[in-house]
């Protein structure tokens, strides 16, 4: 079996596979081998993105060799199955440390269509990963970050990527995307994602503060309505430009995400809670507007703090041609409760 080469695939592989090996060596001390595997009987998976149940055709082939110094190389590796195509090479030191790994082709349906190069950095403290190609989906990572205000633990890495399309959500895909991430194995120390969307350029940046106390987060989104629908499942905003500037603790330290959010030139439409408030205030004309073209606002800004599923807002302000409002309070997403105190100021009341 391939275990004789020190290769373990059981995390991704189950079931049975027919293996043909043409090898040179003594016993299990194999120096060279051409390997071909019929994966029809195998159960394969690549996380939540792709699976191949037993009975579906699949195959992998390649050349394996080991030097006298114990360096293991894999060349001309090619794997094919419905929805998956991988081809590349890799080399491992005698103690199983990765020397380099390259996929000229990495295609997994709904996940990736790109080339990938991986190697340890000069200090051997992290992996340098370079990626370029047509598509990558990072929506599970984005979704977890939004829901939990935390990143995922993983391997220390320095990733750079240039992609025709980068999916942050099924409904939100950047074009001509560039991504850089520095991860220390516990969390993301620095990151920058940019690309084109409807209305302009998208930017999300996370960087250490100059004084070394925490990290600074900057997000600029030209299409607020589409973004809030994709990431927050909110369908009550039309138009708008969104920006967020905030700070959060350094990696490994608990603490809130605190800053200010701003939205310019937007309209509220079909927002039941706001419509009910306007109705109770006997502002029928404004209520009717929300059911039509929307209640327009020029500016909205709100200092906030988000921690452990609770969003605290203080001195939020919105101004529009027909209505102004202020408010402070808390939204508990876990408990699904809203406690906001505020003031509505119809534009005609100022005349």
Tab-separated table of C-alpha atoms in Angstrom, residues 102-281:
chain	number	residue	atom	x	y	z
A	102	UNK	CA	2.648	22.553	-6.370
A	103	UNK	CA	-0.653	22.047	-8.125
A	104	UNK	CA	-0.585	23.310	-11.686
A	105	UNK	CA	-4.295	22.456	-11.788
A	106	UNK	CA	-6.585	22.542	-8.757
A	107	UNK	CA	-10.257	22.296	-9.682
A	108	UNK	CA	-12.864	21.340	-7.107
A	109	UNK	CA	-16.407	22.278	-8.026
A	110	UNK	CA	-17.841	25.282	-6.124
A	111	UNK	CA	-14.486	25.712	-4.297
A	112	UNK	CA	-11.418	26.374	-6.436
A	113	UNK	CA	-10.146	26.676	-9.990
A	114	UNK	CA	-6.542	27.858	-9.695
A	115	UNK	CA	-2.885	26.916	-9.456
A	116	UNK	CA	-1.304	26.660	-5.990
A	117	UNK	CA	2.285	26.708	-4.756
A	118	UNK	CA	3.204	25.969	-1.115
A	119	UNK	CA	6.617	25.953	0.581
A	120	UNK	CA	7.999	26.706	4.062
A	121	UNK	CA	9.219	30.272	4.505
A	122	UNK	CA	12.914	31.049	4.975
A	123	UNK	CA	12.662	30.948	8.774
A	124	UNK	CA	10.644	27.708	8.597
A	125	UNK	CA	7.975	29.272	10.831
A	126	UNK	CA	5.084	29.386	8.359
A	127	UNK	CA	4.035	28.271	4.897
A	128	UNK	CA	4.243	30.645	1.957
A	129	UNK	CA	1.232	30.040	-0.283
A	130	UNK	CA	0.848	31.587	-3.716
A	131	UNK	CA	-2.391	31.162	-5.629
A	132	UNK	CA	-3.624	32.421	-8.977
A	133	UNK	CA	-6.456	31.475	-11.258
A	134	UNK	CA	-10.115	31.760	-12.100
A	135	UNK	CA	-12.013	31.176	-8.847
A	136	UNK	CA	-11.902	30.583	-5.075
A	137	UNK	CA	-14.738	30.362	-2.551
A	138	UNK	CA	-13.937	31.522	1.005
A	139	UNK	CA	-17.563	32.045	2.058
A	140	UNK	CA	-17.468	29.503	4.961
A	141	UNK	CA	-14.578	31.446	6.535
A	142	UNK	CA	-16.331	34.791	5.996
A	143	UNK	CA	-19.589	33.435	7.412
A	144	UNK	CA	-17.907	32.088	10.557
A	145	UNK	CA	-16.062	35.360	11.102
A	146	UNK	CA	-19.296	37.381	10.857
A	147	UNK	CA	-21.234	35.022	13.143
A	148	UNK	CA	-18.621	34.550	15.867
A	149	UNK	CA	-16.344	37.614	15.565
A	150	UNK	CA	-13.421	35.165	15.462
A	151	UNK	CA	-11.235	33.628	12.798
A	152	UNK	CA	-10.283	30.014	12.362
A	153	UNK	CA	-7.212	28.372	13.824
A	154	UNK	CA	-4.969	26.697	11.293
A	155	UNK	CA	-1.462	26.439	9.934
A	156	UNK	CA	0.798	29.484	10.158
A	157	UNK	CA	0.834	30.909	6.635
A	158	UNK	CA	1.541	33.870	4.416
A	159	UNK	CA	-0.948	33.709	1.548
A	160	UNK	CA	-1.056	35.791	-1.602
A	161	UNK	CA	-3.715	35.269	-4.255
A	162	UNK	CA	-4.799	36.835	-7.527
A	163	UNK	CA	-8.148	35.588	-8.800
A	164	UNK	CA	-10.622	36.413	-11.538
A	165	UNK	CA	-13.435	35.762	-9.053
A	166	UNK	CA	-13.382	35.487	-5.255
A	167	UNK	CA	-16.610	34.417	-3.548
A	168	UNK	CA	-17.180	35.956	-0.113
A	169	UNK	CA	-20.757	34.618	-0.229
A	170	UNK	CA	-22.898	32.804	-2.775
A	171	UNK	CA	-24.458	36.187	-3.537
A	172	UNK	CA	-21.319	38.317	-3.273
A	173	UNK	CA	-18.412	37.644	-5.627
A	174	UNK	CA	-15.461	39.976	-6.220
A	175	UNK	CA	-13.993	40.337	-9.703
A	176	UNK	CA	-10.270	40.893	-10.331
A	177	UNK	CA	-9.634	40.068	-6.699
A	178	UNK	CA	-6.342	40.350	-4.840
A	179	UNK	CA	-5.931	38.776	-1.396
A	180	UNK	CA	-3.139	38.690	1.148
A	181	UNK	CA	-3.337	36.998	4.561
A	182	UNK	CA	-0.783	36.560	7.357
A	183	UNK	CA	-1.956	33.936	9.876
A	184	UNK	CA	0.100	32.865	12.912
A	185	UNK	CA	-1.710	29.555	13.442
A	186	UNK	CA	-4.055	30.975	16.084
A	187	UNK	CA	-5.616	33.845	14.179
A	188	UNK	CA	-5.193	36.385	11.395
A	189	UNK	CA	-2.608	39.039	12.175
A	190	UNK	CA	-2.903	40.929	8.911
A	191	UNK	CA	-5.124	40.686	5.813
A	192	UNK	CA	-6.212	42.636	2.792
A	193	UNK	CA	-8.904	41.713	0.267
A	194	UNK	CA	-9.792	43.943	-2.667
A	195	UNK	CA	-11.735	43.577	-5.879
A	196	UNK	CA	-14.422	44.985	-8.137
A	197	UNK	CA	-18.155	44.825	-7.468
A	198	UNK	CA	-21.190	46.637	-8.799
A	199	UNK	CA	-20.692	50.329	-8.152
A	200	UNK	CA	-16.944	50.375	-7.579
A	201	UNK	CA	-14.176	48.786	-5.560
A	202	UNK	CA	-14.466	46.578	-2.456
A	203	UNK	CA	-11.814	46.755	0.268
A	204	UNK	CA	-11.388	44.901	3.561
A	205	UNK	CA	-8.176	45.474	5.485
A	206	UNK	CA	-6.937	44.171	8.831
A	207	UNK	CA	-3.562	45.401	10.086
A	208	UNK	CA	-1.617	45.805	13.332
A	209	UNK	CA	-1.978	49.237	14.917
A	210	UNK	CA	1.136	51.440	14.799
A	211	UNK	CA	1.416	51.371	18.601
A	212	UNK	CA	1.233	47.570	18.610
A	213	UNK	CA	-1.922	47.566	20.750
A	214	UNK	CA	-4.495	45.588	18.822
A	215	UNK	CA	-5.512	45.528	15.172
A	216	UNK	CA	-7.285	48.023	12.934
A	217	UNK	CA	-10.136	46.947	10.649
A	218	UNK	CA	-11.278	48.943	7.623
A	219	UNK	CA	-14.103	47.926	5.283
A	220	UNK	CA	-15.351	49.918	2.303
A	221	UNK	CA	-18.261	48.609	0.240
A	222	UNK	CA	-19.826	50.575	-2.645
A	223	UNK	CA	-23.027	48.501	-2.816
A	224	UNK	CA	-24.391	48.391	0.733
A	225	UNK	CA	-27.760	46.892	-0.218
A	226	UNK	CA	-26.275	43.843	-1.926
A	227	UNK	CA	-23.700	43.326	0.804
A	228	UNK	CA	-26.173	43.481	3.701
A	229	UNK	CA	-28.459	41.047	1.901
A	230	UNK	CA	-25.605	38.608	1.261
A	231	UNK	CA	-23.874	38.743	4.653
A	232	UNK	CA	-26.691	39.708	7.051
A	233	UNK	CA	-29.790	38.489	5.160
A	234	UNK	CA	-31.231	42.017	5.296
A	235	UNK	CA	-33.450	43.036	2.390
A	236	UNK	CA	-34.625	46.407	3.701
A	237	UNK	CA	-31.822	48.601	2.298
A	238	UNK	CA	-31.645	49.991	-1.236
A	239	UNK	CA	-28.467	51.562	-2.609
A	240	UNK	CA	-25.918	53.044	-0.246
A	241	UNK	CA	-22.171	53.161	0.294
A	242	UNK	CA	-20.940	51.394	3.425
A	243	UNK	CA	-17.780	52.014	5.436
A	244	UNK	CA	-16.553	50.641	8.758
A	245	UNK	CA	-13.545	51.654	10.804
A	246	UNK	CA	-12.899	49.668	13.969
A	247	UNK	CA	-10.324	48.209	16.313
A	248	UNK	CA	-10.035	44.793	17.908
A	249	UNK	CA	-7.511	43.120	20.205
A	250	UNK	CA	-4.404	41.360	18.973
A	251	UNK	CA	-4.665	37.690	18.084
A	252	UNK	CA	-5.322	35.455	21.094
A	253	UNK	CA	-6.727	38.220	23.295
A	254	UNK	CA	-10.452	38.375	24.050
A	255	UNK	CA	-12.182	41.684	23.589
A	256	UNK	CA	-14.779	43.596	21.594
A	257	UNK	CA	-14.788	44.883	18.050
A	258	UNK	CA	-15.323	48.627	18.523
A	259	UNK	CA	-15.582	51.435	16.015
A	260	UNK	CA	-17.959	53.347	13.783
A	261	UNK	CA	-20.091	52.333	10.829
A	262	UNK	CA	-21.358	54.764	8.208
A	263	UNK	CA	-23.803	54.400	5.308
A	264	UNK	CA	-24.427	57.189	2.787
A	265	UNK	CA	-27.182	57.735	0.207
A	266	UNK	CA	-29.512	54.824	0.910
A	267	UNK	CA	-33.198	54.096	1.317
A	268	UNK	CA	-35.163	51.899	3.727
A	269	UNK	CA	-37.782	49.735	2.041
A	270	UNK	CA	-40.154	47.128	3.443
A	271	UNK	CA	-38.743	47.401	6.965
A	272	UNK	CA	-41.594	46.160	9.204
A	273	UNK	CA	-40.182	47.405	12.540
A	274	UNK	CA	-39.533	50.909	11.239
A	275	UNK	CA	-42.916	50.970	9.499
A	276	UNK	CA	-44.630	50.064	12.767
A	277	UNK	CA	-42.781	52.797	14.651
A	278	UNK	CA	-43.751	55.391	12.037
A	279	UNK	CA	-47.351	54.214	12.151
A	280	UNK	CA	-47.479	54.524	15.932
A	281	UNK	CA	-46.097	58.031	15.585
